[in-house]
PDB file of C-alpha atoms in Angstrom:
ATOM      1  CA  MET A   1     159.515 224.910 247.604  1.00 75.00           C
ATOM      2  CA  PHE A   2     157.649 222.941 250.215  1.00 73.00           C
ATOM      3  CA  LYS A   3     160.711 220.892 250.854  1.00 74.00           C
ATOM      4  CA  ARG A   4     162.550 224.202 251.735  1.00 73.00           C
ATOM      5  CA  LEU A   5     159.744 225.362 254.061  1.00 72.00           C
ATOM      6  CA  ASN A   6     159.776 222.065 255.826  1.00 72.00           C
ATOM      7  CA  ALA A   7     163.374 222.128 256.265  1.00 69.00           C
ATOM      8  CA  ILE A   8     163.336 225.593 257.852  1.00 71.00           C
ATOM      9  CA  LYS A   9     160.570 224.399 260.166  1.00 70.00           C
ATOM     10  CA  GLN A  10     162.415 221.316 261.290  1.00 68.00           C
ATOM     11  CA  PRO A  11     166.202 221.794 261.377  1.00 59.00           C
ATOM     12  CA  ALA A  12     168.441 218.894 260.711  1.00 58.00           C
ATOM     13  CA  SER A  13     170.118 217.109 263.658  1.00 56.00           C
ATOM     14  CA  ALA A  14     173.493 218.269 262.309  1.00 58.00           C
ATOM     15  CA  SER A  15     172.578 221.924 262.977  1.00 65.00           C
ATOM     16  CA  LYS A  16     171.681 220.948 266.564  1.00 69.00           C
ATOM     17  CA  LEU A  17     175.055 219.413 266.878  1.00 69.00           C
ATOM     18  CA  CYS A  18     176.886 222.502 265.513  1.00 66.00           C
ATOM     19  CA  GLY A  19     174.867 224.610 267.941  1.00 69.00           C
ATOM     20  CA  ILE A  20     175.808 222.472 270.853  1.00 74.00           C
ATOM     21  CA  ALA A  21     179.627 222.602 269.706  1.00 69.00           C
ATOM     22  CA  ALA A  22     179.506 226.393 269.158  1.00 69.00           C
ATOM     23  CA  LEU A  23     177.931 226.791 272.868  1.00 72.00           C
ATOM     24  CA  PHE A  24     180.762 224.564 274.161  1.00 70.00           C
ATOM     25  CA  LEU A  25     183.358 226.540 272.297  1.00 71.00           C
ATOM     26  CA  VAL A  26     182.009 229.820 273.536  1.00 68.00           C
ATOM     27  CA  SER A  27     182.053 228.477 277.060  1.00 71.00           C
ATOM     28  CA  VAL A  28     185.579 227.355 276.925  1.00 65.00           C
ATOM     29  CA  VAL A  29     186.729 230.729 275.501  1.00 66.00           C
ATOM     30  CA  THR A  30     184.838 232.626 278.175  1.00 69.00           C
ATOM     31  CA  ALA A  31     186.266 230.433 281.063  1.00 64.00           C
ATOM     32  CA  ASN A  32     189.846 230.864 279.458  1.00 65.00           C
ATOM     33  CA  THR A  33     189.413 234.527 279.402  1.00 65.00           C
ATOM     34  CA  ALA A  34     188.147 234.716 282.946  1.00 61.00           C
ATOM     35  CA  LEU A  35     191.058 232.683 284.234  1.00 58.00           C
ATOM     36  CA  ALA A  36     193.681 234.715 282.061  1.00 60.00           C
ATOM     37  CA  THR A  37     192.434 238.008 283.585  1.00 58.00           C
ATOM     38  CA  GLN A  38     192.844 236.900 287.252  1.00 55.00           C
ATOM     39  CA  PRO A  39     195.642 238.510 289.049  1.00 52.00           C
ATOM     40  CA  GLU A  40     198.853 236.711 289.111  1.00 46.00           C
ATOM     41  CA  HIS A  41     200.008 235.660 292.513  1.00 44.00           C
ATOM     42  CA  LYS A  42     203.553 236.950 292.656  1.00 45.00           C
ATOM     43  CA  VAL A  43     206.043 235.774 295.251  1.00 41.00           C
ATOM     44  CA  SER A  44     209.316 237.470 295.419  1.00 42.00           C
ATOM     45  CA  LYS A  45     212.394 235.366 294.579  1.00 43.00           C
ATOM     46  CA  ALA A  46     214.004 236.258 297.956  1.00 43.00           C
ATOM     47  CA  LYS A  47     210.866 234.824 299.830  1.00 42.00           C
ATOM     48  CA  ALA A  48     210.520 231.923 297.421  1.00 40.00           C
ATOM     49  CA  SER A  49     214.016 230.575 298.044  1.00 49.00           C
ATOM     50  CA  HIS A  50     214.951 232.140 301.262  1.00 64.00           C
ATOM     51  CA  ALA A  51     217.812 230.077 302.507  1.00 82.00           C
ATOM     52  CA  THR A  52     220.829 231.348 304.318  1.00 88.00           C
ATOM     53  CA  PRO A  53     223.939 229.141 304.477  1.00 93.00           C
ATOM     54  CA  VAL A  54     225.636 229.384 307.861  1.00 94.00           C
ATOM     55  CA  LYS A  55     228.504 227.047 306.919  1.00 94.00           C
ATOM     56  CA  THR A  56     230.019 226.428 303.380  1.00 94.00           C
ATOM     57  CA  VAL A  57     232.651 224.002 302.306  1.00 94.00           C
ATOM     58  CA  ASN A  58     234.657 224.789 299.156  1.00 93.00           C
ATOM     59  CA  PRO A  59     234.701 221.581 296.916  1.00 95.00           C
ATOM     60  CA  ALA A  60     238.151 220.274 295.951  1.00 94.00           C
ATOM     61  CA  TYR A  61     239.283 221.092 292.431  1.00 95.00           C
ATOM     62  CA  PRO A  62     239.857 217.861 290.533  1.00 94.00           C
ATOM     63  CA  GLU A  63     243.578 217.546 289.691  1.00 93.00           C
ATOM     64  CA  SER A  64     242.859 216.327 286.256  1.00 93.00           C
ATOM     65  CA  ALA A  65     240.585 219.414 285.513  1.00 93.00           C
ATOM     66  CA  GLU A  66     243.119 221.680 286.960  1.00 93.00           C
ATOM     67  CA  ALA A  67     245.966 220.144 284.836  1.00 93.00           C
ATOM     68  CA  GLN A  68     243.972 220.494 281.712  1.00 93.00           C
ATOM     69  CA  GLY A  69     243.017 224.210 282.652  1.00 93.00           C
ATOM     70  CA  GLN A  70     239.154 223.242 282.664  1.00 94.00           C
ATOM     71  CA  GLU A  71     236.724 225.502 284.373  1.00 95.00           C
ATOM     72  CA  GLY A  72     232.951 224.828 284.814  1.00 94.00           C
ATOM     73  CA  PHE A  73     229.946 224.717 287.121  1.00 95.00           C
ATOM     74  CA  VAL A  74     227.536 222.420 288.763  1.00 95.00           C
ATOM     75  CA  VAL A  75     223.992 223.078 289.404  1.00 95.00           C
ATOM     76  CA  LEU A  76     222.664 221.125 292.430  1.00 95.00           C
ATOM     77  CA  LYS A  77     219.044 220.540 293.585  1.00 95.00           C
ATOM     78  CA  PHE A  78     218.621 219.907 297.290  1.00 95.00           C
ATOM     79  CA  ASP A  79     216.594 219.964 300.314  1.00 95.00           C
ATOM     80  CA  ILE A  80     217.130 221.454 303.783  1.00 95.00           C
ATOM     81  CA  THR A  81     216.122 219.453 306.768  1.00 94.00           C
ATOM     82  CA  GLU A  82     214.477 220.864 309.905  1.00 94.00           C
ATOM     83  CA  GLN A  83     218.055 220.841 311.503  1.00 94.00           C
ATOM     84  CA  GLY A  84     219.581 222.952 308.591  1.00 94.00           C
ATOM     85  CA  ASN A  85     221.555 220.000 306.979  1.00 95.00           C
ATOM     86  CA  THR A  86     221.574 219.527 303.161  1.00 95.00           C
ATOM     87  CA  ASP A  87     219.763 216.484 301.936  1.00 95.00           C
ATOM     88  CA  ASN A  88     218.712 214.747 298.743  1.00 96.00           C
ATOM     89  CA  ILE A  89     221.434 216.363 296.772  1.00 96.00           C
ATOM     90  CA  ARG A  90     221.158 215.887 293.031  1.00 96.00           C
ATOM     91  CA  VAL A  91     223.013 217.149 289.998  1.00 96.00           C
ATOM     92  CA  ILE A  92     220.768 219.047 287.654  1.00 95.00           C
ATOM     93  CA  GLU A  93     223.350 220.461 285.250  1.00 94.00           C
ATOM     94  CA  SER A  94     227.098 220.457 284.935  1.00 94.00           C
ATOM     95  CA  GLU A  95     229.553 221.832 282.538  1.00 93.00           C
ATOM     96  CA  PRO A  96     231.678 220.049 281.520  1.00 93.00           C
ATOM     97  CA  ALA A  97     229.452 217.076 282.278  1.00 93.00           C
ATOM     98  CA  GLY A  98     230.697 214.728 284.972  1.00 93.00           C
ATOM     99  CA  VAL A  99     233.971 216.544 285.661  1.00 95.00           C
ATOM    100  CA  PHE A 100     232.960 218.299 288.893  1.00 96.00           C
ATOM    101  CA  ASP A 101     229.844 216.652 289.930  1.00 96.00           C
ATOM    102  CA  GLU A 102     231.133 214.313 292.634  1.00 96.00           C
ATOM    103  CA  ASN A 103     233.420 216.947 294.210  1.00 96.00           C
ATOM    104  CA  ALA A 104     230.628 219.422 294.315  1.00 96.00           C
ATOM    105  CA  LYS A 105     228.147 216.853 295.828  1.00 96.00           C
ATOM    106  CA  LYS A 106     230.675 215.845 298.488  1.00 96.00           C
ATOM    107  CA  ALA A 107     231.484 219.292 299.545  1.00 96.00           C
ATOM    108  CA  PHE A 108     227.846 220.385 299.397  1.00 95.00           C
ATOM    109  CA  SER A 109     226.785 217.743 301.634  1.00 96.00           C
ATOM    110  CA  HIS A 110     228.779 219.383 304.546  1.00 96.00           C
ATOM    111  CA  TRP A 111     226.920 222.831 304.100  1.00 96.00           C
ATOM    112  CA  GLN A 112     224.689 223.950 306.671  1.00 96.00           C
ATOM    113  CA  TYR A 113     221.677 226.231 306.349  1.00 95.00           C
ATOM    114  CA  LYS A 114     219.632 228.312 308.731  1.00 91.00           C
ATOM    115  CA  PRO A 115     216.293 226.354 308.992  1.00 89.00           C
ATOM    116  CA  ARG A 116     213.133 228.054 307.917  1.00 89.00           C
ATOM    117  CA  ILE A 117     210.897 228.727 311.045  1.00 88.00           C
ATOM    118  CA  GLN A 118     207.067 228.809 310.660  1.00 88.00           C
ATOM    119  CA  ASN A 119     204.818 229.109 313.738  1.00 88.00           C
ATOM    120  CA  GLY A 120     207.694 228.550 315.996  1.00 88.00           C
ATOM    121  CA  GLN A 121     208.714 225.283 314.324  1.00 91.00           C
ATOM    122  CA  ALA A 122     211.630 224.420 311.946  1.00 90.00           C
ATOM    123  CA  GLN A 123     210.353 223.357 308.447  1.00 91.00           C
ATOM    124  CA  ARG A 124     211.868 221.217 305.824  1.00 93.00           C
ATOM    125  CA  GLN A 125     212.530 223.026 302.513  1.00 93.00           C
ATOM    126  CA  THR A 126     212.595 221.162 299.425  1.00 93.00           C
ATOM    127  CA  GLY A 127     213.561 221.793 295.648  1.00 93.00           C
ATOM    128  CA  LEU A 128     216.219 224.402 296.221  1.00 94.00           C
ATOM    129  CA  LEU A 129     218.968 225.183 293.741  1.00 93.00           C
ATOM    130  CA  VAL A 130     222.561 226.209 294.087  1.00 94.00           C
ATOM    131  CA  GLN A 131     225.315 226.695 291.462  1.00 94.00           C
ATOM    132  CA  LEU A 132     228.904 225.917 292.352  1.00 94.00           C
ATOM    133  CA  ASP A 133     231.298 227.593 289.993  1.00 94.00           C
ATOM    134  CA  PHE A 134     234.837 226.073 289.360  1.00 95.00           C
ATOM    135  CA  LYS A 135     237.260 228.769 288.339  1.00 93.00           C
ATOM    136  CA  LEU A 136     241.063 228.649 288.130  1.00 91.00           C
ATOM    137  CA  THR A 137     241.863 231.634 290.108  1.00 78.00           C
ATOM    138  CA  ASP A 138     242.838 232.409 293.659  1.00 58.00           C
ATOM    139  CA  ASP A 139     239.269 231.800 294.875  1.00 52.00           C
ATOM    140  CA  THR A 140     238.962 228.566 292.996  1.00 47.00           C
ATOM    141  CA  THR A 141     235.193 227.959 293.752  1.00 51.00           C
ATOM    142  CA  SER A 142     232.082 229.931 294.538  1.00 55.00           C
ATOM    143  CA  ALA A 143     228.487 229.328 295.137  1.00 58.00           C
ATOM    144  CA  LYS A 144     225.415 231.129 293.767  1.00 57.00           C
ATOM    145  CA  ASN A 145     222.025 230.648 295.560  1.00 58.00           C
TER     146      ASN A 145
END
């Protein structure tokens, strides 16, 4: 009985450790809840990737793909320079892989965009995406921004 009373008077160090861990856990959950209830900063898609092409060039349809009746697409990631030129063009995805990539990149390098103007100065835009579709119709290729 005396051992129990002494144990109650002087809690073990393990229970102090559990108390600290519980306090930490409550703090993390509270902070997480506070961050989750913050209003989401929404940017419209039109504003986020507002880029207007002023000159487009259709890519050449590869003869081998045309002969085999292949259709597909290429998704390119690119930057727009302060002058409106495309730069840093990279293939992100293509279907079928590798068939249309080079023709898409070559044609897209000749595209021109209206540069973004901010505070009276042209700004570089980075990380934009475009999809070039290769279809065997009268209008063989098209682009989706």
